mmCIF file of C-alpha atoms and ligand atoms in Angstrom:
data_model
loop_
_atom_site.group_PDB
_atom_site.id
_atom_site.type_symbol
_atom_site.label_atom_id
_atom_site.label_comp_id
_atom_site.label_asym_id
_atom_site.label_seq_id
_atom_site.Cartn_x
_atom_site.Cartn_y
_atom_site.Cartn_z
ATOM 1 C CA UNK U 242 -211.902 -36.249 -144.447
ATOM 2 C CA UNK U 243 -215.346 -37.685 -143.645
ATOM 3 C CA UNK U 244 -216.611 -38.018 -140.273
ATOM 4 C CA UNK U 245 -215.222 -41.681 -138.385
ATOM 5 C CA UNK U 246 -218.061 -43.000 -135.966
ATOM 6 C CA UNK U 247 -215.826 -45.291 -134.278
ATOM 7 C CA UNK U 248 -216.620 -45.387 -130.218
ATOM 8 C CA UNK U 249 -214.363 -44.058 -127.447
ATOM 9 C CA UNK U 250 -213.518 -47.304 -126.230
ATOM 10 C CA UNK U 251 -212.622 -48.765 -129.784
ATOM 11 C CA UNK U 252 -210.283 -45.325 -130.372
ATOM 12 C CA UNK U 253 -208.498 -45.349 -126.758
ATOM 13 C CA UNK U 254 -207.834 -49.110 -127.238
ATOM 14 C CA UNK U 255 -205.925 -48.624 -130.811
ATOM 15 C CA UNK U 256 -202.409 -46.696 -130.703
ATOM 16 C CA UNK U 257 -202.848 -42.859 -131.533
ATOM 17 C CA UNK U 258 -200.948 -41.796 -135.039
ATOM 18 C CA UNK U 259 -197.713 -39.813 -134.172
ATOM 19 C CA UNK U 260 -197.562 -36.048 -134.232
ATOM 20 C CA UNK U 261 -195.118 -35.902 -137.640
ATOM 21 C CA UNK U 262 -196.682 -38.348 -139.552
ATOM 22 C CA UNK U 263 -198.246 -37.896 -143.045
ATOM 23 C CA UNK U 264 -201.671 -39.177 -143.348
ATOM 24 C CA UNK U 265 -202.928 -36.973 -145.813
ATOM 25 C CA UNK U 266 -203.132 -39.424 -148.568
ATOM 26 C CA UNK U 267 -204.788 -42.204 -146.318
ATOM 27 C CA UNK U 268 -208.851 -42.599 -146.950
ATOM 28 C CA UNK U 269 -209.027 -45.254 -144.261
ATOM 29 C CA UNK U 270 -207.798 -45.149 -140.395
ATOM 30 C CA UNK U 271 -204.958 -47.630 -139.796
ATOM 31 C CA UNK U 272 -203.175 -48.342 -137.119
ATOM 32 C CA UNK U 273 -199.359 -49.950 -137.510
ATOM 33 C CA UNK U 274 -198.176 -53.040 -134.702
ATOM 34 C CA UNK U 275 -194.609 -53.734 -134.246
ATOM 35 C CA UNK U 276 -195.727 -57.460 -134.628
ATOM 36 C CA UNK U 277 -198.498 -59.261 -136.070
ATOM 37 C CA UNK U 278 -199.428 -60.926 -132.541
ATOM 38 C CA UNK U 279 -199.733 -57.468 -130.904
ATOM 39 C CA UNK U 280 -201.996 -55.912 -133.578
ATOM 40 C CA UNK U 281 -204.016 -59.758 -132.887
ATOM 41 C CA UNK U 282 -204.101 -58.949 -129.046
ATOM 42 C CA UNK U 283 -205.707 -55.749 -129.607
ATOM 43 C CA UNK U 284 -208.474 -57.112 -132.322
ATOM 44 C CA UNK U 285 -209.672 -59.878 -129.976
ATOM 45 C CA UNK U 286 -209.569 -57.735 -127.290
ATOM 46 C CA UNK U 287 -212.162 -55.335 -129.238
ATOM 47 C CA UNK U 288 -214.291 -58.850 -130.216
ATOM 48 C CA UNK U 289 -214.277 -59.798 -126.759
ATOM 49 C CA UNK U 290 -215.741 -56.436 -125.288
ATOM 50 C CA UNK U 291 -218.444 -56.348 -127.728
ATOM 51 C CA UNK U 292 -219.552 -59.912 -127.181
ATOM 52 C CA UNK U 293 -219.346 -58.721 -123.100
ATOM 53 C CA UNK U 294 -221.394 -55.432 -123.961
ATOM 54 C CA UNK U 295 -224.412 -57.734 -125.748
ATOM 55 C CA UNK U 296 -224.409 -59.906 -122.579
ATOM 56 C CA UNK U 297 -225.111 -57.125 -120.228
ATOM 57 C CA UNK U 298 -228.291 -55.879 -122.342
ATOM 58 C CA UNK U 299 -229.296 -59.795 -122.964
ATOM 59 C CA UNK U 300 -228.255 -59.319 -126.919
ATOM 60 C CA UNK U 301 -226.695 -62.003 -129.372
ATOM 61 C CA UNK U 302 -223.525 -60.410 -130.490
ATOM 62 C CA UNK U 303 -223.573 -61.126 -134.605
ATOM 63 C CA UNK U 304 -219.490 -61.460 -135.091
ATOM 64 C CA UNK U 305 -218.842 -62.184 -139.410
ATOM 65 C CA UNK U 306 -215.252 -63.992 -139.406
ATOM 66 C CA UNK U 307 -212.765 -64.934 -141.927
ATOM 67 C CA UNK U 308 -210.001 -67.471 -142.737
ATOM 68 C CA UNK U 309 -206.940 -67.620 -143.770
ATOM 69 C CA UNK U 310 -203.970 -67.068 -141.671
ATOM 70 C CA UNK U 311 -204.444 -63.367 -140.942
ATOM 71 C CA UNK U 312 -207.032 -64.684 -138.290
ATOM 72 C CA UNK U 313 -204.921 -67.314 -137.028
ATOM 73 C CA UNK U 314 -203.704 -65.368 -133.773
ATOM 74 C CA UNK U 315 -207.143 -63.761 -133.240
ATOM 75 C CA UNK U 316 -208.994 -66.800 -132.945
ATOM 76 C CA UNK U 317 -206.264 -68.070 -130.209
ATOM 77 C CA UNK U 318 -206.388 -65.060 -127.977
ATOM 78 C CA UNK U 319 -210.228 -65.673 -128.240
ATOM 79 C CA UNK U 320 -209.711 -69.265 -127.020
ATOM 80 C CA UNK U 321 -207.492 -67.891 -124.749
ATOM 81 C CA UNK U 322 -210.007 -65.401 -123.177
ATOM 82 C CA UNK U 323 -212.378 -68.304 -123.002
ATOM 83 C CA UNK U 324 -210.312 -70.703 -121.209
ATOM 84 C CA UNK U 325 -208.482 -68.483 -118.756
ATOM 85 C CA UNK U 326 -210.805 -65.585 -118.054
ATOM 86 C CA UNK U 327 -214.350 -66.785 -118.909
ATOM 87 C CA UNK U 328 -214.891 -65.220 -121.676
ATOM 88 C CA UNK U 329 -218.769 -66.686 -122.856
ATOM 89 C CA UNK U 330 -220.055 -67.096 -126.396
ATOM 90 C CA UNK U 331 -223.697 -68.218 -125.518
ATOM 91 C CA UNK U 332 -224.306 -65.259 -127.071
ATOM 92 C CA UNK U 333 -222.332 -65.472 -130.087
ATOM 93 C CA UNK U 334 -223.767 -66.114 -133.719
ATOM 94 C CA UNK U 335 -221.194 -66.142 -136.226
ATOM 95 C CA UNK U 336 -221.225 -66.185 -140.420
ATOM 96 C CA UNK U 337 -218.347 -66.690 -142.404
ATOM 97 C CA UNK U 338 -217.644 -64.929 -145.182
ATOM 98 C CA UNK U 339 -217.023 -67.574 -147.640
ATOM 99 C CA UNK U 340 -216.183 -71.013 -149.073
ATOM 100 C CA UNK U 341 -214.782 -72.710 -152.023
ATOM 101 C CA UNK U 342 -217.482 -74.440 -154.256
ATOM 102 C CA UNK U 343 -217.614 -77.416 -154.167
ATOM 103 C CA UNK U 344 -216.537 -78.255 -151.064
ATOM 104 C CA UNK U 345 -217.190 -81.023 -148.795
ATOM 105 C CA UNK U 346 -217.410 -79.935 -144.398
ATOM 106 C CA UNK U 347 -215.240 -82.294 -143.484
ATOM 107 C CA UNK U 348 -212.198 -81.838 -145.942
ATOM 108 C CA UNK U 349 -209.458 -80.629 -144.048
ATOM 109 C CA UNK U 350 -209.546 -77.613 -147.005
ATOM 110 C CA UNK U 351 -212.958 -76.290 -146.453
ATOM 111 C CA UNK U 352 -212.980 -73.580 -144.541
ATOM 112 C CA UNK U 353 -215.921 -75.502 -142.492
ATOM 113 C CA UNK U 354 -212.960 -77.487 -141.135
ATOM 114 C CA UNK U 355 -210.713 -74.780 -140.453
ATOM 115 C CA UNK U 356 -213.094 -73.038 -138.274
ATOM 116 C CA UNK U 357 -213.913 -75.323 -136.308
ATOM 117 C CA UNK U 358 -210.017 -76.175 -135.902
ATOM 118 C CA UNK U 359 -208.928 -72.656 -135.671
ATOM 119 C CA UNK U 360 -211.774 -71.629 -133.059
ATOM 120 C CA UNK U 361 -215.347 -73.426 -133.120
ATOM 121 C CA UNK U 362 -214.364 -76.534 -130.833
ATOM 122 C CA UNK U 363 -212.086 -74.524 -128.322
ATOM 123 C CA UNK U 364 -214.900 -72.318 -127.172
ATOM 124 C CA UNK U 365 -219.060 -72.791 -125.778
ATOM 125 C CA UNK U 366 -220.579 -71.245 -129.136
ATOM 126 C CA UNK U 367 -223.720 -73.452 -129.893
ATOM 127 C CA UNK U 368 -223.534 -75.001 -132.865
ATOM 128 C CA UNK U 369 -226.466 -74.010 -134.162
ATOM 129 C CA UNK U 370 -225.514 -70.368 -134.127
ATOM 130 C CA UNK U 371 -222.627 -71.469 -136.711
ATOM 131 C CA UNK U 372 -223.177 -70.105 -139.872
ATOM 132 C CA UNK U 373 -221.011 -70.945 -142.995
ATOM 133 C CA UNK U 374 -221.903 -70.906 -146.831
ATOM 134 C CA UNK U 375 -222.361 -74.425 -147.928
ATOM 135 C CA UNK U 376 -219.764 -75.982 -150.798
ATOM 136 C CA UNK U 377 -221.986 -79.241 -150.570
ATOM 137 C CA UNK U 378 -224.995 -77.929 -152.289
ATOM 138 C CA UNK U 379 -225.649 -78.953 -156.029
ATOM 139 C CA UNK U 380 -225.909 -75.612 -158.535
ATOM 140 C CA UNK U 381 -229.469 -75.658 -159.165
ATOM 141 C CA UNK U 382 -229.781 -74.901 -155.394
ATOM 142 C CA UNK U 383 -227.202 -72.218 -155.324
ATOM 143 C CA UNK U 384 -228.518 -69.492 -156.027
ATOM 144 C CA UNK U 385 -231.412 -69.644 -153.550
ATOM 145 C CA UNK U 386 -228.816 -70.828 -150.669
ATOM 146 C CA UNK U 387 -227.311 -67.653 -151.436
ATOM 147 C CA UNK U 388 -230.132 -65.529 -150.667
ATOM 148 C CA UNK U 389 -231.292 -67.736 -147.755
ATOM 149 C CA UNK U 390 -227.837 -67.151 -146.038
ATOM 150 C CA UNK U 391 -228.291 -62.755 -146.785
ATOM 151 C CA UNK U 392 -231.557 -63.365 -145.371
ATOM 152 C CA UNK U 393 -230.998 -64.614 -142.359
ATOM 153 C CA UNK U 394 -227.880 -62.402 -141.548
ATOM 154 C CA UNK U 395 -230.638 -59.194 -142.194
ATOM 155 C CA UNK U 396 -232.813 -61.541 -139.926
ATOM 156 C CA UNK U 397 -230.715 -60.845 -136.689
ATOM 157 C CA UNK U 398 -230.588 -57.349 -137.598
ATOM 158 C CA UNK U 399 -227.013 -57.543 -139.242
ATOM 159 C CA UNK U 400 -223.459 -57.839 -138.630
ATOM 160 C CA UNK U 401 -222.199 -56.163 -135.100
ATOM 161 C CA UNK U 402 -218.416 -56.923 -136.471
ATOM 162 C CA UNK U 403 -216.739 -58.020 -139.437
ATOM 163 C CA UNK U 404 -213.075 -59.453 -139.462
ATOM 164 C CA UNK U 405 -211.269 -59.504 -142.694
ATOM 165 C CA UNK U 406 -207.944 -60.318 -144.626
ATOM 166 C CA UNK U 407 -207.402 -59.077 -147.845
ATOM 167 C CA UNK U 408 -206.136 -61.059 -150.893
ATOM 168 C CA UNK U 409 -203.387 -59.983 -153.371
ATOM 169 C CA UNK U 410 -205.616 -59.500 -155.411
ATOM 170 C CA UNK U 411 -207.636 -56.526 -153.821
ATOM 171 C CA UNK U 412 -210.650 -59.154 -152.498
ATOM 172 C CA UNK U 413 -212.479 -59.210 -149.451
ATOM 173 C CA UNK U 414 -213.988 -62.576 -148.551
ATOM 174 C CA UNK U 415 -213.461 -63.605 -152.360
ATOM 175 C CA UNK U 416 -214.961 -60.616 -153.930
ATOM 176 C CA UNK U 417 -212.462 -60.507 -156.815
ATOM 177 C CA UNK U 418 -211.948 -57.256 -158.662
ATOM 178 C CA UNK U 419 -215.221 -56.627 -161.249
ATOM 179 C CA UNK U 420 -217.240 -57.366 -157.727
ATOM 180 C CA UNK U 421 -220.215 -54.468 -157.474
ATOM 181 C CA UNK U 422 -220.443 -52.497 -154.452
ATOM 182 C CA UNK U 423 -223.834 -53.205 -153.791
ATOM 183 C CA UNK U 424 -223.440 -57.115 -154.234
ATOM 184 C CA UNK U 425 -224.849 -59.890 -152.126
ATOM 185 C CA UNK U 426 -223.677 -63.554 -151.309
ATOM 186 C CA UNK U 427 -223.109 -64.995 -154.390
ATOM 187 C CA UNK U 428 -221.085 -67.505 -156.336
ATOM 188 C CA UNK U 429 -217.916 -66.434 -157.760
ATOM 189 C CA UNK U 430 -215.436 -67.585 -160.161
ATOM 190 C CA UNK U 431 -211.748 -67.239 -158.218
ATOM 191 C CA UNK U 432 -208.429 -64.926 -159.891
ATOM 192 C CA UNK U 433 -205.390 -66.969 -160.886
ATOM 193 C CA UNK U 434 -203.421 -65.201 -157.972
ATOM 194 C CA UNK U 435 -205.826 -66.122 -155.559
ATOM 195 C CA UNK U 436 -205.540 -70.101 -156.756
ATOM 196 C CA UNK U 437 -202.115 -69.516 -156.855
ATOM 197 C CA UNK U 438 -202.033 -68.194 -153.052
ATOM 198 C CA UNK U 439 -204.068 -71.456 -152.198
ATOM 199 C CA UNK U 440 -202.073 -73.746 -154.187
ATOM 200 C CA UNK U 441 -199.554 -74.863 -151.549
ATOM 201 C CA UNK U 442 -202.290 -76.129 -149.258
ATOM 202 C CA UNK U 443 -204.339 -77.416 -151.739
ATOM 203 C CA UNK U 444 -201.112 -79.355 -152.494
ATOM 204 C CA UNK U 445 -200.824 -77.860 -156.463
ATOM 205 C CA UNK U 446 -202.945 -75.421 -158.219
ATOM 206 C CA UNK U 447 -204.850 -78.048 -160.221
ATOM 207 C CA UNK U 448 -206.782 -79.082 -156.597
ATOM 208 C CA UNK U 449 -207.753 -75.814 -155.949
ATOM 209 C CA UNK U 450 -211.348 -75.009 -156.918
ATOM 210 C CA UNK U 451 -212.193 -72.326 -159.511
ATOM 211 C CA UNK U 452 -215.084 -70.897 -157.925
ATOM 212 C CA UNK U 453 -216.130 -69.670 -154.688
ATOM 213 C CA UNK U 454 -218.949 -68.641 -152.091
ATOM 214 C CA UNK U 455 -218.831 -65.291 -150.513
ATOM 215 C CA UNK U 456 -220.702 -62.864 -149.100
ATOM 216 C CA UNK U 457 -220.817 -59.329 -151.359
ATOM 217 C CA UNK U 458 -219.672 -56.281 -150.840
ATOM 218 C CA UNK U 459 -222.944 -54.969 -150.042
ATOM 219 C CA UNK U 460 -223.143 -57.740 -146.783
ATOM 220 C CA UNK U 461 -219.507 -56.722 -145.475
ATOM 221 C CA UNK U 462 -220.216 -52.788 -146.033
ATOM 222 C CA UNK U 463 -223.680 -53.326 -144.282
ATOM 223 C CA UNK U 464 -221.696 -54.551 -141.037
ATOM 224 C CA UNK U 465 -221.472 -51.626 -137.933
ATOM 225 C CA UNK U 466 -218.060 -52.415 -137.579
ATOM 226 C CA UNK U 467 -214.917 -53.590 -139.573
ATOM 227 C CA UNK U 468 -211.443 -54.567 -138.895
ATOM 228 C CA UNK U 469 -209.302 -56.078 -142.074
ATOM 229 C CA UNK U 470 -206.187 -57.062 -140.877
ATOM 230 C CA UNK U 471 -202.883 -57.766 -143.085
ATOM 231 C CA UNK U 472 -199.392 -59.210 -141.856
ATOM 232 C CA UNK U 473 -196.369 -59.218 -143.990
ATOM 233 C CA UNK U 474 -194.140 -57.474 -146.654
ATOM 234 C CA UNK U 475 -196.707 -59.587 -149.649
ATOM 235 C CA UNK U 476 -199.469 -57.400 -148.698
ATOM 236 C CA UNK U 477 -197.990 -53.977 -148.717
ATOM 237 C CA UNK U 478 -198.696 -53.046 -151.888
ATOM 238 C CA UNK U 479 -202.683 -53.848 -152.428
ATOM 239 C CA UNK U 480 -202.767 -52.577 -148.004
ATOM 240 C CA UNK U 481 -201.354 -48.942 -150.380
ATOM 241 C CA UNK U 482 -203.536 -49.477 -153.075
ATOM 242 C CA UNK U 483 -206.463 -49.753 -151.057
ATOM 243 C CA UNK U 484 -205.803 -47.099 -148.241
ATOM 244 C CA UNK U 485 -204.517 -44.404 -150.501
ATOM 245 C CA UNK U 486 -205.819 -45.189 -154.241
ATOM 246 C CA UNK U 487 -209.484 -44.225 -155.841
ATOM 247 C CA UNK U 488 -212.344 -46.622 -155.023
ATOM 248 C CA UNK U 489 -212.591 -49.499 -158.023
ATOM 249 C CA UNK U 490 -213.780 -52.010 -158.461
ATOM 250 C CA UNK U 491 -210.371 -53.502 -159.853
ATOM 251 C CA UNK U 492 -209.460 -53.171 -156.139
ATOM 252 C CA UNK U 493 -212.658 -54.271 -153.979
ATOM 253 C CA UNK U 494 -211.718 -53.551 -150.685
ATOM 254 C CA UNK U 495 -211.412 -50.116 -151.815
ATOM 255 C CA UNK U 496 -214.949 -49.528 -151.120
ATOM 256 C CA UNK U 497 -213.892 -50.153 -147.535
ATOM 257 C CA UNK U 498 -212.993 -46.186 -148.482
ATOM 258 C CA UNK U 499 -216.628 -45.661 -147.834
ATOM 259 C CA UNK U 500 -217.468 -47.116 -144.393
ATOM 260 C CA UNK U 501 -217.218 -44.895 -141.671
ATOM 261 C CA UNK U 502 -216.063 -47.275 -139.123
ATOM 262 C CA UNK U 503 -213.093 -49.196 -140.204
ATOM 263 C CA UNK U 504 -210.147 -49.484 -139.309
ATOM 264 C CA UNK U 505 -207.324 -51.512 -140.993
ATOM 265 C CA UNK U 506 -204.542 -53.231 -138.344
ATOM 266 C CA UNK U 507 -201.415 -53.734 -139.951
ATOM 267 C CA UNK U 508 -197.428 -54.838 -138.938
ATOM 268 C CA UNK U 509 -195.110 -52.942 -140.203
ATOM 269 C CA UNK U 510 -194.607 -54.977 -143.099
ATOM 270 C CA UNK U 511 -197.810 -54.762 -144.195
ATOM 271 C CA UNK U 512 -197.180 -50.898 -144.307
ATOM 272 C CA UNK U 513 -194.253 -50.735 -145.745
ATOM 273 C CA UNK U 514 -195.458 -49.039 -148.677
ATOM 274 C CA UNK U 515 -197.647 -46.396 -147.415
ATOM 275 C CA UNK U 516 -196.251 -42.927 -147.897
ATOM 276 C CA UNK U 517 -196.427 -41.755 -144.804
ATOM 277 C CA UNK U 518 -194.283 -44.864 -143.633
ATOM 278 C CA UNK U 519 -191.861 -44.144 -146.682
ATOM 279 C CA UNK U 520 -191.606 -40.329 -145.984
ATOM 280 C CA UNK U 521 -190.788 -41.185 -142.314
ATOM 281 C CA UNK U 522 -187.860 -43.582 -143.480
ATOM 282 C CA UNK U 523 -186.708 -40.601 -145.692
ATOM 283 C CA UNK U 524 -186.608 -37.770 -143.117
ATOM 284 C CA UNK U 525 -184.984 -40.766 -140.473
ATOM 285 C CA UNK U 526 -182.208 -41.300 -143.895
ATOM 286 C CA UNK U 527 -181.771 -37.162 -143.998
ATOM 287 C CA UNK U 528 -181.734 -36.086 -140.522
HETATM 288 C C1 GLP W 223 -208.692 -66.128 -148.877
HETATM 289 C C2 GLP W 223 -209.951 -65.803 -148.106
HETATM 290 C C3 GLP W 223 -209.965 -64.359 -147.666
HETATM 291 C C4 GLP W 223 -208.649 -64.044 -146.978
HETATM 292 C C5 GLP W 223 -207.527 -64.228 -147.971
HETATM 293 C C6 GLP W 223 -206.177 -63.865 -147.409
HETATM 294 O O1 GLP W 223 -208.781 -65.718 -150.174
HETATM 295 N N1 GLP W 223 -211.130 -66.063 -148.847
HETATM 296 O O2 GLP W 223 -211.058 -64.124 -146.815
HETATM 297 O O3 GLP W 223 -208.670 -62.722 -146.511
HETATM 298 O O4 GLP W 223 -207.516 -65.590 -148.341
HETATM 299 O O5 GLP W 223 -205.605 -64.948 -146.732
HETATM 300 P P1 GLP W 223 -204.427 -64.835 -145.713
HETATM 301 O O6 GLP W 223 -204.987 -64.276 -144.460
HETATM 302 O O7 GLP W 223 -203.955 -66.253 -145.524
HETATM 303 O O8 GLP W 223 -203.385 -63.978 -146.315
#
């Protein structure tokens, strides 16, 4: 089992695996929330402490964040902690992890839009320290936008934190499987599954886009911290895959395997198909 470098605070915060339980086959810690909003709670609690911790040395707190509706309750507990208990984001410089190409900011599908819905407009960040790949740019330009975006996240010294979902498909931002370990930001060319995930607020398949923005594999892995979170019974079986198969490519976020401080937070639908969920069912049928 290698070494986890997660900090006191982060461990004591997270619920403690029971005595019984089987994690032998797991390669990455995971803790398991009655309820989706719970697990939430807990993950913006984290967020907030760190951005609290930068304040007191006078440090920008470098938060990566994701879309998509595994987020959803995260970024309202944040809002929540900002309106009711002062919770400050002066200090807060965020990148996204991705964006459909092309995309247009204000279309109510970019994910431009949605963060600024979802979080950006409830909260004192400076807009300025908003950082999202741009859908808008023509293709000639890409490529160097792409490096200009992994520059300037290297430029502030990295990541501090980096939120994730995880698509059916194994991908992490939209690092579909074939994605190398050490990738950067990039353009990429989206899975079937994934368009079909999108399709119903896209309003049909044939509106969503084929390709994609996202920061690599190499960016998310080169964050301190990371915390992918899944909800719901259509994500137990790539949340198995990933925690308890070999590292692949045809499964990206199994090189998640190899970062020694993540943690995956999960409902119990999400880990429905881990075995040491399953074998606890078993012994519960037997006994
Ligand atoms: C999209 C995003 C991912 C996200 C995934 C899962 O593909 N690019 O970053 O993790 O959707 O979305 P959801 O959280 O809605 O299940």
């Amino acid at each position: 089992m290698k070494e986890k470098i997660m900090t006191d605070h982060i461990r004591a915060s997270y619920q403690p695996v029971g005595l019984f339980e089987d994690t032998s086959f797991e390669k990455i810690h995971n803790v398991i929330y009655d309820s989706s909003i719970e697990g939430s709670i807990l993950v913006a609690n984290e967020i907030a402490q760190l951005i609290k911790d930068k304040q007191k040395e006078n440090l920008n707190c470098i938060l990566g964040l994701a879309t998509g509706s595994s987020p959803v309750k995260v970024y309202e507990e944040l809002i929540r902690l900002h309106k009711e208990e002062e919770l400050s984001f002066r200090n807060v410089i965020t990148f996204n992890l991705d964006e459909y190409y092309p995309m247009e900011k204000n279309n109510i599908q970019s994910y431009d839009y949605f963060m600024h819905e979802h979080l950006f407009n409830h909260v004192n960040i400076v807009l300025e320290n908003i950082n999202i790949p741009d859908g808008t740019g023509d293709l000639d330009n890409l490529y160097q936008s792409c490096i200009d975006y992994e520059m300037k996240i290297k430029s502030y010294g990295g990541l501090d934190f980096q939120l994730l979902g995880i698509g059916r498909t194994g991908h992490i931002g939209f690092n579909e499987p074939g994605s190398h370990i050490n990738s950067g930001t990039r353009v990429i060319t989206l899975e079937h599954i994934t368009r079909v995930d999108a399709a119903t607020s896209f309003i049909g398949i044939e509106n969503v886009p084929r390709k994609a923005i996202t920061m690599g594999i190499g960016t998310i892995k080169n964050a301190k911290r990371i915390v992918l979170m899944a909800w719901g019974a259509n994500k137990s079986k790539i949340i198995q895959e990933t925690i308890e198969g070999e590292i692949s490519s045809i499964v990206p976020a199994t090189y998640l395997q190899q970062h020694n401080n993540t943690s995956f937070i999960l409902d119990e639908e999400a880990s429905s198909e881990l075995t040491r969920v399953k074998t606890q069912k078993l012994i519960i049928q037997i006994t």
